[in-house]
Amino acid sequence: MTRKKRGIWRRVLITWLVLLAFSQLWRRTHPFQPVPRQDERVVAVGTHVRIATIDTGVHDSRPPIVFIHGSPGDNSEVRAMALALAATHRVIAPDLPGFGASTRKVPCYSVRAHAAYVLQLLDSLQVAKAHVVGFSMGGGVAIEMAGIGPERVASLILLSGIGAQEYELLGDYLLNHSLHALQLGALWLLREGMPHFGRWDDGFMTVEYARNFYDTDQRPLRRILAGWQGPALIIQGDHDVLVPPAIATEHGRLVPQAEVELIPGDHFMAFARAGDMAARIGKFVGKVDAGTATVRATADPARVARAAEPWDPRTAPRPVGFSLAIVLFLLGAATLVSEDLACIAAGLLVGRGTIGFLSAVLACLIGIVVGDLLLYLAGRWIGRPALRMAPLKWFVSEADVARSSTWFESRGVWLVLASRFMPGTRLPTYVAAGMLHTRLLPFLGAFILASVLWVPLLVGAASVFGGQLLEWFSTTGRLAGPAFVAGLVLLYVLVRFAVSLVTWRGRRLLLSRWRRLTRWEFWPLWAFYAPVLLYILWLCIRYRSVTAFTRANPAIPLGGLVGESKYAI
């Protein structure tokens, strides 16, 4: 990189840091203050939380209807439905903490925490019992309310609502939690790392929204549904791309007294068809108020018997549409962190039947090609200074690039093909290719060809052997997540070592790594001295003396630990 280019990059970095500092200062001195709408009132819940809510006031002695919105969003999602029923019932539609005009910063954003906040809101409004309508993510809040205070819930109504964990994204808590962690990290970095002067603090995809999903554990919802005794209504669109329609069938099985309405529509019926949804909800609530709605005690015995049966994994659908796009995007993005690990994860998902083989291969291929091209361009445009910048310096050293540069002089683009099958050599090889100004088209063709050969092989192997591994644990659902992770790690280790064992150089490198691991003289200082320090502390305690360890060399002052004079010794 020329001196002029280095100067440009330095000025860009300094400008960025200055703007970011001023942005952070502005956000802390001018914190975002949500403003309630004209038809909302603000109610204190506890000492630090304020909830903005629509409340049409007491209508009669019948229980009011509480509408819980989804995520991301606020009560505007359910406002039209709520107001459509205001003529016959008192309706309450709060902004959950973290959303709308309610308090944004709370310790926990999970559906269980939100359920507790809503119950406290009802206490503040002197509402003893209410019909609860949960839309989308709000369905989890409604279910948790039924679990925390079943005597407070007159009826449970799920409108495109979540519930059974197995029907959410990848169908497993640990896997979904990992995806939500990636989403939370990305949104946090975007909010804290971009100079926006508070403009994004009230955005649509906020950190609070990401925390809502990250903090939530949907696994208990199945148990709560299975134990619900009161009336229930389940409304689900048959073309819902966010909450799969099959979840309505499973909810109806778990709650045998529930009325299940699988109707033509998508996820957004709550506001796109507010009048229709309000009419369905109003009709059901009328039956509950009249005492004619079915409860578990009066449910069809055949349905009650089916509710007692274990869940059949074959009823869980594969991700389709938007859900599939999310899964494939995350797999492609994961290749930017570790290509082999992402391919193995994709293969395990194929083995589980979550996604198809072709979809998994294409997602990984696109991610790998994009990542490799970025490495090439980093070497070509930024050059060696990039090696001293994070995150590149975490994965590749200048010595690695120097060695790859020497290889390129004699082997050229063919080295790209070989590097695909030699884990640990790709990053320095691709960066060196850019630094040496290797022609882009031959380089691009070489690593696309190499990826086309490598990715299906790795994904296929992981799907076959990983699928068998997961099958061993299929009888115990609780081990499905740990089994997936264990299979992922095992296959990753096998790939890393099996490929290295093929070549003489790879075998020598593995041997040298083993020797560095087993011979203490090669250990880093922190690893070598940590047990020594613990032993010294043990001697001090045992002999009740802070200088007990210096007696190892009694003829030398302080035992030769510090300040010793080799001449005097």
mmCIF file of N, CA and C in Angstrom, residues 388-509:
data_model
loop_
_atom_site.group_PDB
_atom_site.id
_atom_site.type_symbol
_atom_site.label_atom_id
_atom_site.label_comp_id
_atom_site.label_asym_id
_atom_site.label_seq_id
_atom_site.Cartn_x
_atom_site.Cartn_y
_atom_site.Cartn_z
ATOM 1 N N ARG A 388 -2.338 -6.464 10.099
ATOM 2 C CA ARG A 388 -2.201 -5.943 11.457
ATOM 3 C C ARG A 388 -3.512 -5.409 12.013
ATOM 4 N N MET A 389 -4.607 -5.618 11.246
ATOM 5 C CA MET A 389 -5.923 -5.124 11.649
ATOM 6 C C MET A 389 -6.834 -6.293 12.001
ATOM 7 N N ALA A 390 -7.677 -6.078 13.032
ATOM 8 C CA ALA A 390 -8.696 -7.080 13.360
ATOM 9 C C ALA A 390 -9.813 -7.000 12.324
ATOM 10 N N PRO A 391 -10.446 -8.120 11.954
ATOM 11 C CA PRO A 391 -10.264 -9.456 12.530
ATOM 12 C C PRO A 391 -9.240 -10.306 11.795
ATOM 13 N N LEU A 392 -8.634 -9.761 10.696
ATOM 14 C CA LEU A 392 -7.747 -10.576 9.885
ATOM 15 C C LEU A 392 -6.545 -11.062 10.671
ATOM 16 N N LYS A 393 -6.024 -10.212 11.582
ATOM 17 C CA LYS A 393 -4.832 -10.598 12.330
ATOM 18 C C LYS A 393 -5.090 -11.762 13.280
ATOM 19 N N TRP A 394 -6.385 -12.020 13.591
ATOM 20 C CA TRP A 394 -6.695 -13.131 14.476
ATOM 21 C C TRP A 394 -6.516 -14.475 13.782
ATOM 22 N N PHE A 395 -6.569 -14.486 12.456
ATOM 23 C CA PHE A 395 -6.589 -15.756 11.722
ATOM 24 C C PHE A 395 -5.334 -15.998 10.874
ATOM 25 N N VAL A 396 -4.639 -14.960 10.479
ATOM 26 C CA VAL A 396 -3.516 -15.144 9.565
ATOM 27 C C VAL A 396 -2.400 -14.178 9.946
ATOM 28 N N SER A 397 -1.166 -14.670 9.891
ATOM 29 C CA SER A 397 -0.010 -13.851 10.233
ATOM 30 C C SER A 397 0.739 -13.446 8.968
ATOM 31 N N GLU A 398 1.615 -12.444 9.106
ATOM 32 C CA GLU A 398 2.415 -12.007 7.974
ATOM 33 C C GLU A 398 3.342 -13.128 7.512
ATOM 34 N N ALA A 399 3.807 -13.966 8.450
ATOM 35 C CA ALA A 399 4.669 -15.088 8.068
ATOM 36 C C ALA A 399 3.929 -16.079 7.182
ATOM 37 N N ASP A 400 2.638 -16.335 7.495
ATOM 38 C CA ASP A 400 1.836 -17.239 6.671
ATOM 39 C C ASP A 400 1.711 -16.704 5.250
ATOM 40 N N VAL A 401 1.456 -15.389 5.134
ATOM 41 C CA VAL A 401 1.306 -14.797 3.813
ATOM 42 C C VAL A 401 2.622 -14.821 3.055
ATOM 43 N N ALA A 402 3.727 -14.580 3.759
ATOM 44 C CA ALA A 402 5.037 -14.613 3.095
ATOM 45 C C ALA A 402 5.321 -16.003 2.532
ATOM 46 N N ARG A 403 4.960 -17.035 3.302
ATOM 47 C CA ARG A 403 5.174 -18.399 2.826
ATOM 48 C C ARG A 403 4.279 -18.700 1.626
ATOM 49 N N SER A 404 3.007 -18.252 1.676
ATOM 50 C CA SER A 404 2.106 -18.464 0.551
ATOM 51 C C SER A 404 2.568 -17.698 -0.683
ATOM 52 N N SER A 405 3.153 -16.518 -0.494
ATOM 53 C CA SER A 405 3.665 -15.741 -1.621
ATOM 54 C C SER A 405 4.763 -16.508 -2.344
ATOM 55 N N THR A 406 5.618 -17.172 -1.578
ATOM 56 C CA THR A 406 6.684 -17.982 -2.188
ATOM 57 C C THR A 406 6.091 -19.130 -2.993
ATOM 58 N N TRP A 407 5.047 -19.746 -2.451
ATOM 59 C CA TRP A 407 4.403 -20.845 -3.173
ATOM 60 C C TRP A 407 3.806 -20.350 -4.495
ATOM 61 N N PHE A 408 3.184 -19.170 -4.466
ATOM 62 C CA PHE A 408 2.540 -18.647 -5.664
ATOM 63 C C PHE A 408 3.530 -18.423 -6.794
ATOM 64 N N GLU A 409 4.754 -18.065 -6.457
ATOM 65 C CA GLU A 409 5.744 -17.795 -7.495
ATOM 66 C C GLU A 409 6.016 -19.035 -8.335
ATOM 67 N N SER A 410 5.867 -20.215 -7.735
ATOM 68 C CA SER A 410 6.171 -21.442 -8.476
ATOM 69 C C SER A 410 4.922 -22.227 -8.889
ATOM 70 N N ARG A 411 3.843 -22.068 -8.159
ATOM 71 C CA ARG A 411 2.670 -22.906 -8.420
ATOM 72 C C ARG A 411 1.454 -22.117 -8.918
ATOM 73 N N GLY A 412 1.371 -20.846 -8.598
ATOM 74 C CA GLY A 412 0.312 -20.006 -9.112
ATOM 75 C C GLY A 412 -1.068 -20.407 -8.633
ATOM 76 N N VAL A 413 -2.036 -20.313 -9.546
ATOM 77 C CA VAL A 413 -3.440 -20.485 -9.195
ATOM 78 C C VAL A 413 -3.753 -21.909 -8.755
ATOM 79 N N TRP A 414 -2.972 -22.889 -9.198
ATOM 80 C CA TRP A 414 -3.270 -24.278 -8.813
ATOM 81 C C TRP A 414 -3.174 -24.470 -7.301
ATOM 82 N N LEU A 415 -2.444 -23.576 -6.650
ATOM 83 C CA LEU A 415 -2.347 -23.674 -5.203
ATOM 84 C C LEU A 415 -3.701 -23.434 -4.538
ATOM 85 N N VAL A 416 -4.542 -22.647 -5.199
ATOM 86 C CA VAL A 416 -5.876 -22.378 -4.665
ATOM 87 C C VAL A 416 -6.673 -23.671 -4.556
ATOM 88 N N LEU A 417 -6.578 -24.516 -5.595
ATOM 89 C CA LEU A 417 -7.278 -25.794 -5.574
ATOM 90 C C LEU A 417 -6.802 -26.665 -4.424
ATOM 91 N N ALA A 418 -5.485 -26.709 -4.227
ATOM 92 C CA ALA A 418 -4.944 -27.545 -3.154
ATOM 93 C C ALA A 418 -5.325 -27.003 -1.779
ATOM 94 N N SER A 419 -5.344 -25.660 -1.635
ATOM 95 C CA SER A 419 -5.622 -25.077 -0.324
ATOM 96 C C SER A 419 -7.036 -25.398 0.156
ATOM 97 N N ARG A 420 -7.967 -25.620 -0.752
ATOM 98 C CA ARG A 420 -9.336 -25.941 -0.356
ATOM 99 C C ARG A 420 -9.380 -27.242 0.425
ATOM 100 N N PHE A 421 -8.454 -28.158 0.157
ATOM 101 C CA PHE A 421 -8.440 -29.451 0.828
ATOM 102 C C PHE A 421 -7.400 -29.504 1.948
ATOM 103 N N MET A 422 -6.835 -28.342 2.307
ATOM 104 C CA MET A 422 -5.844 -28.280 3.380
ATOM 105 C C MET A 422 -6.267 -27.204 4.370
ATOM 106 N N PRO A 423 -7.080 -27.549 5.358
ATOM 107 C CA PRO A 423 -7.537 -26.558 6.334
ATOM 108 C C PRO A 423 -6.360 -25.838 6.984
ATOM 109 N N GLY A 424 -6.510 -24.539 7.157
ATOM 110 C CA GLY A 424 -5.462 -23.735 7.756
ATOM 111 C C GLY A 424 -4.614 -22.979 6.752
ATOM 112 N N THR A 425 -4.728 -23.341 5.467
ATOM 113 C CA THR A 425 -3.903 -22.672 4.454
ATOM 114 C C THR A 425 -4.707 -21.704 3.587
ATOM 115 N N ARG A 426 -6.027 -21.675 3.746
ATOM 116 C CA ARG A 426 -6.855 -20.900 2.809
ATOM 117 C C ARG A 426 -6.690 -19.403 3.007
ATOM 118 N N LEU A 427 -6.787 -18.930 4.247
ATOM 119 C CA LEU A 427 -6.716 -17.494 4.476
ATOM 120 C C LEU A 427 -5.411 -16.892 3.967
ATOM 121 N N PRO A 428 -4.246 -17.427 4.377
ATOM 122 C CA PRO A 428 -3.014 -16.839 3.855
ATOM 123 C C PRO A 428 -2.874 -16.977 2.344
ATOM 124 N N THR A 429 -3.396 -18.067 1.785
ATOM 125 C CA THR A 429 -3.292 -18.267 0.340
ATOM 126 C C THR A 429 -4.094 -17.218 -0.416
ATOM 127 N N TYR A 430 -5.337 -16.978 0.017
ATOM 128 C CA TYR A 430 -6.192 -16.039 -0.702
ATOM 129 C C TYR A 430 -5.722 -14.596 -0.518
ATOM 130 N N VAL A 431 -5.264 -14.263 0.687
ATOM 131 C CA VAL A 431 -4.733 -12.917 0.906
ATOM 132 C C VAL A 431 -3.468 -12.706 0.068
ATOM 133 N N ALA A 432 -2.603 -13.738 0.023
ATOM 134 C CA ALA A 432 -1.379 -13.631 -0.780
ATOM 135 C C ALA A 432 -1.703 -13.490 -2.256
ATOM 136 N N ALA A 433 -2.755 -14.182 -2.718
ATOM 137 C CA ALA A 433 -3.155 -14.065 -4.124
ATOM 138 C C ALA A 433 -3.524 -12.628 -4.458
ATOM 139 N N GLY A 434 -4.235 -11.956 -3.556
ATOM 140 C CA GLY A 434 -4.580 -10.566 -3.790
ATOM 141 C C GLY A 434 -3.377 -9.658 -3.730
ATOM 142 N N MET A 435 -2.491 -9.894 -2.782
ATOM 143 C CA MET A 435 -1.304 -9.048 -2.636
ATOM 144 C C MET A 435 -0.387 -9.160 -3.848
ATOM 145 N N LEU A 436 -0.327 -10.345 -4.452
ATOM 146 C CA LEU A 436 0.524 -10.550 -5.626
ATOM 147 C C LEU A 436 -0.177 -10.169 -6.926
ATOM 148 N N HIS A 437 -1.420 -9.601 -6.810
ATOM 149 C CA HIS A 437 -2.189 -9.163 -7.972
ATOM 150 C C HIS A 437 -2.397 -10.291 -8.981
ATOM 151 N N THR A 438 -2.698 -11.485 -8.429
ATOM 152 C CA THR A 438 -3.081 -12.595 -9.300
ATOM 153 C C THR A 438 -4.338 -12.195 -10.077
ATOM 154 N N ARG A 439 -4.406 -12.575 -11.357
ATOM 155 C CA ARG A 439 -5.561 -12.189 -12.174
ATOM 156 C C ARG A 439 -6.845 -12.717 -11.538
ATOM 157 N N LEU A 440 -7.860 -11.840 -11.469
ATOM 158 C CA LEU A 440 -9.079 -12.146 -10.727
ATOM 159 C C LEU A 440 -9.847 -13.320 -11.330
ATOM 160 N N LEU A 441 -10.049 -13.324 -12.650
ATOM 161 C CA LEU A 441 -10.887 -14.356 -13.257
ATOM 162 C C LEU A 441 -10.321 -15.763 -13.060
ATOM 163 N N PRO A 442 -9.014 -15.993 -13.334
ATOM 164 C CA PRO A 442 -8.476 -17.335 -13.057
ATOM 165 C C PRO A 442 -8.574 -17.707 -11.577
ATOM 166 N N PHE A 443 -8.309 -16.719 -10.710
ATOM 167 C CA PHE A 443 -8.397 -17.000 -9.279
ATOM 168 C C PHE A 443 -9.834 -17.335 -8.889
ATOM 169 N N LEU A 444 -10.801 -16.544 -9.366
ATOM 170 C CA LEU A 444 -12.204 -16.782 -9.056
ATOM 171 C C LEU A 444 -12.648 -18.157 -9.557
ATOM 172 N N GLY A 445 -12.248 -18.492 -10.777
ATOM 173 C CA GLY A 445 -12.604 -19.796 -11.322
ATOM 174 C C GLY A 445 -12.008 -20.935 -10.524
ATOM 175 N N ALA A 446 -10.762 -20.742 -10.054
ATOM 176 C CA ALA A 446 -10.094 -21.803 -9.303
ATOM 177 C C ALA A 446 -10.789 -22.074 -7.979
ATOM 178 N N PHE A 447 -11.108 -21.007 -7.220
ATOM 179 C CA PHE A 447 -11.691 -21.329 -5.918
ATOM 180 C C PHE A 447 -13.173 -21.667 -6.016
ATOM 181 N N ILE A 448 -13.870 -21.277 -7.102
ATOM 182 C CA ILE A 448 -15.241 -21.763 -7.290
ATOM 183 C C ILE A 448 -15.219 -23.253 -7.604
ATOM 184 N N LEU A 449 -14.284 -23.668 -8.474
ATOM 185 C CA LEU A 449 -14.149 -25.090 -8.787
ATOM 186 C C LEU A 449 -13.798 -25.897 -7.547
ATOM 187 N N ALA A 450 -12.857 -25.366 -6.752
ATOM 188 C CA ALA A 450 -12.453 -26.073 -5.542
ATOM 189 C C ALA A 450 -13.619 -26.186 -4.560
ATOM 190 N N SER A 451 -14.405 -25.115 -4.452
ATOM 191 C CA SER A 451 -15.541 -25.134 -3.528
ATOM 192 C C SER A 451 -16.620 -26.093 -4.002
ATOM 193 N N VAL A 452 -16.852 -26.146 -5.314
ATOM 194 C CA VAL A 452 -17.856 -27.058 -5.863
ATOM 195 C C VAL A 452 -17.465 -28.512 -5.578
ATOM 196 N N LEU A 453 -16.166 -28.795 -5.561
ATOM 197 C CA LEU A 453 -15.707 -30.154 -5.255
ATOM 198 C C LEU A 453 -15.760 -30.446 -3.758
ATOM 199 N N TRP A 454 -15.423 -29.433 -2.932
ATOM 200 C CA TRP A 454 -15.250 -29.667 -1.505
ATOM 201 C C TRP A 454 -16.562 -29.602 -0.724
ATOM 202 N N VAL A 455 -17.391 -28.604 -0.992
ATOM 203 C CA VAL A 455 -18.578 -28.363 -0.160
ATOM 204 C C VAL A 455 -19.563 -29.530 -0.212
ATOM 205 N N PRO A 456 -19.966 -30.041 -1.396
ATOM 206 C CA PRO A 456 -20.903 -31.185 -1.382
ATOM 207 C C PRO A 456 -20.337 -32.392 -0.655
ATOM 208 N N LEU A 457 -19.008 -32.593 -0.783
ATOM 209 C CA LEU A 457 -18.389 -33.721 -0.101
ATOM 210 C C LEU A 457 -18.513 -33.581 1.411
ATOM 211 N N LEU A 458 -18.215 -32.380 1.926
ATOM 212 C CA LEU A 458 -18.239 -32.170 3.369
ATOM 213 C C LEU A 458 -19.675 -32.163 3.904
ATOM 214 N N VAL A 459 -20.582 -31.487 3.209
ATOM 215 C CA VAL A 459 -21.977 -31.451 3.646
ATOM 216 C C VAL A 459 -22.578 -32.851 3.596
ATOM 217 N N GLY A 460 -22.277 -33.594 2.522
ATOM 218 C CA GLY A 460 -22.811 -34.953 2.401
ATOM 219 C C GLY A 460 -22.307 -35.869 3.499
ATOM 220 N N ALA A 461 -20.990 -35.799 3.792
ATOM 221 C CA ALA A 461 -20.439 -36.646 4.856
ATOM 222 C C ALA A 461 -21.059 -36.307 6.202
ATOM 223 N N ALA A 462 -21.222 -35.009 6.470
ATOM 224 C CA ALA A 462 -21.818 -34.604 7.744
ATOM 225 C C ALA A 462 -23.277 -35.035 7.831
ATOM 226 N N SER A 463 -23.992 -35.001 6.704
ATOM 227 C CA SER A 463 -25.403 -35.392 6.732
ATOM 228 C C SER A 463 -25.567 -36.884 6.987
ATOM 229 N N VAL A 464 -24.644 -37.702 6.419
ATOM 230 C CA VAL A 464 -24.740 -39.158 6.591
ATOM 231 C C VAL A 464 -24.315 -39.571 7.989
ATOM 232 N N PHE A 465 -23.064 -39.203 8.367
ATOM 233 C CA PHE A 465 -22.550 -39.663 9.656
ATOM 234 C C PHE A 465 -23.148 -38.865 10.808
ATOM 235 N N GLY A 466 -23.362 -37.560 10.588
ATOM 236 C CA GLY A 466 -23.994 -36.761 11.625
ATOM 237 C C GLY A 466 -25.431 -37.166 11.847
ATOM 238 N N GLY A 467 -26.134 -37.491 10.753
ATOM 239 C CA GLY A 467 -27.513 -37.941 10.886
ATOM 240 C C GLY A 467 -27.608 -39.225 11.697
ATOM 241 N N GLN A 468 -26.658 -40.144 11.479
ATOM 242 C CA GLN A 468 -26.647 -41.375 12.258
ATOM 243 C C GLN A 468 -26.399 -41.093 13.737
ATOM 244 N N LEU A 469 -25.476 -40.128 13.997
ATOM 245 C CA LEU A 469 -25.188 -39.776 15.382
ATOM 246 C C LEU A 469 -26.429 -39.222 16.074
ATOM 247 N N LEU A 470 -27.137 -38.336 15.388
ATOM 248 C CA LEU A 470 -28.331 -37.740 15.977
ATOM 249 C C LEU A 470 -29.454 -38.766 16.133
ATOM 250 N N GLU A 471 -29.456 -39.764 15.261
ATOM 251 C CA GLU A 471 -30.495 -40.794 15.338
ATOM 252 C C GLU A 471 -30.389 -41.586 16.636
ATOM 253 N N TRP A 472 -29.145 -41.748 17.120
ATOM 254 C CA TRP A 472 -28.946 -42.488 18.367
ATOM 255 C C TRP A 472 -29.628 -41.796 19.551
ATOM 256 N N PHE A 473 -29.748 -40.462 19.445
ATOM 257 C CA PHE A 473 -30.335 -39.707 20.547
ATOM 258 C C PHE A 473 -31.795 -39.348 20.302
ATOM 259 N N SER A 474 -32.361 -39.850 19.214
ATOM 260 C CA SER A 474 -33.706 -39.411 18.822
ATOM 261 C C SER A 474 -34.787 -39.840 19.815
ATOM 262 N N THR A 475 -34.516 -40.882 20.601
ATOM 263 C CA THR A 475 -35.525 -41.348 21.538
ATOM 264 C C THR A 475 -35.669 -40.420 22.740
ATOM 265 N N THR A 476 -34.666 -39.579 22.992
ATOM 266 C CA THR A 476 -34.718 -38.635 24.114
ATOM 267 C C THR A 476 -34.583 -37.233 23.566
ATOM 268 N N GLY A 477 -35.712 -36.525 23.487
ATOM 269 C CA GLY A 477 -35.725 -35.202 22.870
ATOM 270 C C GLY A 477 -34.794 -34.214 23.536
ATOM 271 N N ARG A 478 -34.564 -34.347 24.861
ATOM 272 C CA ARG A 478 -33.733 -33.388 25.553
ATOM 273 C C ARG A 478 -32.285 -33.425 25.090
ATOM 274 N N LEU A 479 -31.857 -34.559 24.502
ATOM 275 C CA LEU A 479 -30.472 -34.673 24.060
ATOM 276 C C LEU A 479 -30.278 -34.286 22.605
ATOM 277 N N ALA A 480 -31.344 -33.888 21.916
ATOM 278 C CA ALA A 480 -31.221 -33.555 20.498
ATOM 279 C C ALA A 480 -30.269 -32.385 20.284
ATOM 280 N N GLY A 481 -30.431 -31.328 21.081
ATOM 281 C CA GLY A 481 -29.557 -30.156 20.938
ATOM 282 C C GLY A 481 -28.114 -30.471 21.270
ATOM 283 N N PRO A 482 -27.824 -31.039 22.479
ATOM 284 C CA PRO A 482 -26.440 -31.414 22.790
ATOM 285 C C PRO A 482 -25.848 -32.394 21.783
ATOM 286 N N ALA A 483 -26.660 -33.317 21.262
ATOM 287 C CA ALA A 483 -26.161 -34.262 20.266
ATOM 288 C C ALA A 483 -25.741 -33.547 18.994
ATOM 289 N N PHE A 484 -26.535 -32.560 18.591
ATOM 290 C CA PHE A 484 -26.182 -31.777 17.400
ATOM 291 C C PHE A 484 -24.840 -31.085 17.604
ATOM 292 N N VAL A 485 -24.678 -30.438 18.760
ATOM 293 C CA VAL A 485 -23.434 -29.719 19.041
ATOM 294 C C VAL A 485 -22.266 -30.691 19.113
ATOM 295 N N ALA A 486 -22.469 -31.848 19.786
ATOM 296 C CA ALA A 486 -21.392 -32.837 19.901
ATOM 297 C C ALA A 486 -20.997 -33.365 18.526
ATOM 298 N N GLY A 487 -21.996 -33.639 17.686
ATOM 299 C CA GLY A 487 -21.688 -34.107 16.334
ATOM 300 C C GLY A 487 -20.960 -33.067 15.521
ATOM 301 N N LEU A 488 -21.340 -31.823 15.702
ATOM 302 C CA LEU A 488 -20.679 -30.723 15.002
ATOM 303 C C LEU A 488 -19.199 -30.657 15.367
ATOM 304 N N VAL A 489 -18.905 -30.695 16.661
ATOM 305 C CA VAL A 489 -17.522 -30.610 17.121
ATOM 306 C C VAL A 489 -16.723 -31.830 16.669
ATOM 307 N N LEU A 490 -17.320 -33.020 16.810
ATOM 308 C CA LEU A 490 -16.616 -34.251 16.442
ATOM 309 C C LEU A 490 -16.257 -34.267 14.960
ATOM 310 N N LEU A 491 -17.222 -33.930 14.110
ATOM 311 C CA LEU A 491 -16.949 -33.934 12.674
ATOM 312 C C LEU A 491 -15.938 -32.861 12.291
ATOM 313 N N TYR A 492 -15.988 -31.725 12.974
ATOM 314 C CA TYR A 492 -15.026 -30.658 12.691
ATOM 315 C C TYR A 492 -13.602 -31.123 13.019
ATOM 316 N N VAL A 493 -13.440 -31.764 14.176
ATOM 317 C CA VAL A 493 -12.120 -32.262 14.571
ATOM 318 C C VAL A 493 -11.635 -33.323 13.584
ATOM 319 N N LEU A 494 -12.534 -34.221 13.179
ATOM 320 C CA LEU A 494 -12.146 -35.264 12.232
ATOM 321 C C LEU A 494 -11.700 -34.678 10.902
ATOM 322 N N VAL A 495 -12.432 -33.661 10.433
ATOM 323 C CA VAL A 495 -12.063 -33.040 9.158
ATOM 324 C C VAL A 495 -10.701 -32.383 9.256
ATOM 325 N N ARG A 496 -10.502 -31.626 10.347
ATOM 326 C CA ARG A 496 -9.238 -30.921 10.516
ATOM 327 C C ARG A 496 -8.053 -31.880 10.545
ATOM 328 N N PHE A 497 -8.215 -33.012 11.251
ATOM 329 C CA PHE A 497 -7.087 -33.924 11.398
ATOM 330 C C PHE A 497 -6.989 -34.912 10.244
ATOM 331 N N ALA A 498 -8.131 -35.381 9.740
ATOM 332 C CA ALA A 498 -8.097 -36.368 8.663
ATOM 333 C C ALA A 498 -7.461 -35.796 7.408
ATOM 334 N N VAL A 499 -7.796 -34.557 7.080
ATOM 335 C CA VAL A 499 -7.218 -33.942 5.888
ATOM 336 C C VAL A 499 -5.721 -33.735 6.068
ATOM 337 N N SER A 500 -5.300 -33.336 7.269
ATOM 338 C CA SER A 500 -3.874 -33.111 7.521
ATOM 339 C C SER A 500 -3.074 -34.407 7.426
ATOM 340 N N LEU A 501 -3.677 -35.545 7.780
ATOM 341 C CA LEU A 501 -2.955 -36.813 7.764
ATOM 342 C C LEU A 501 -2.680 -37.323 6.354
ATOM 343 N N VAL A 502 -3.332 -36.734 5.359
ATOM 344 C CA VAL A 502 -3.156 -37.209 3.987
ATOM 345 C C VAL A 502 -1.781 -36.866 3.441
ATOM 346 N N THR A 503 -1.235 -35.705 3.830
ATOM 347 C CA THR A 503 0.043 -35.242 3.269
ATOM 348 C C THR A 503 1.171 -35.397 4.282
ATOM 349 N N TRP A 504 2.409 -35.498 3.775
ATOM 350 C CA TRP A 504 3.581 -35.598 4.652
ATOM 351 C C TRP A 504 3.727 -34.344 5.492
ATOM 352 N N ARG A 505 3.527 -33.179 4.846
ATOM 353 C CA ARG A 505 3.661 -31.922 5.572
ATOM 354 C C ARG A 505 2.598 -31.808 6.661
ATOM 355 N N GLY A 506 1.369 -32.238 6.351
ATOM 356 C CA GLY A 506 0.310 -32.187 7.339
ATOM 357 C C GLY A 506 0.616 -33.068 8.538
ATOM 358 N N ARG A 507 1.195 -34.265 8.273
ATOM 359 C CA ARG A 507 1.535 -35.162 9.382
ATOM 360 C C ARG A 507 2.623 -34.560 10.253
ATOM 361 N N ARG A 508 3.616 -33.910 9.635
ATOM 362 C CA ARG A 508 4.687 -33.288 10.407
ATOM 363 C C ARG A 508 4.165 -32.133 11.262
ATOM 364 N N LEU A 509 3.214 -31.368 10.694
ATOM 365 C CA LEU A 509 2.643 -30.260 11.446
ATOM 366 C C LEU A 509 1.842 -30.763 12.647
#
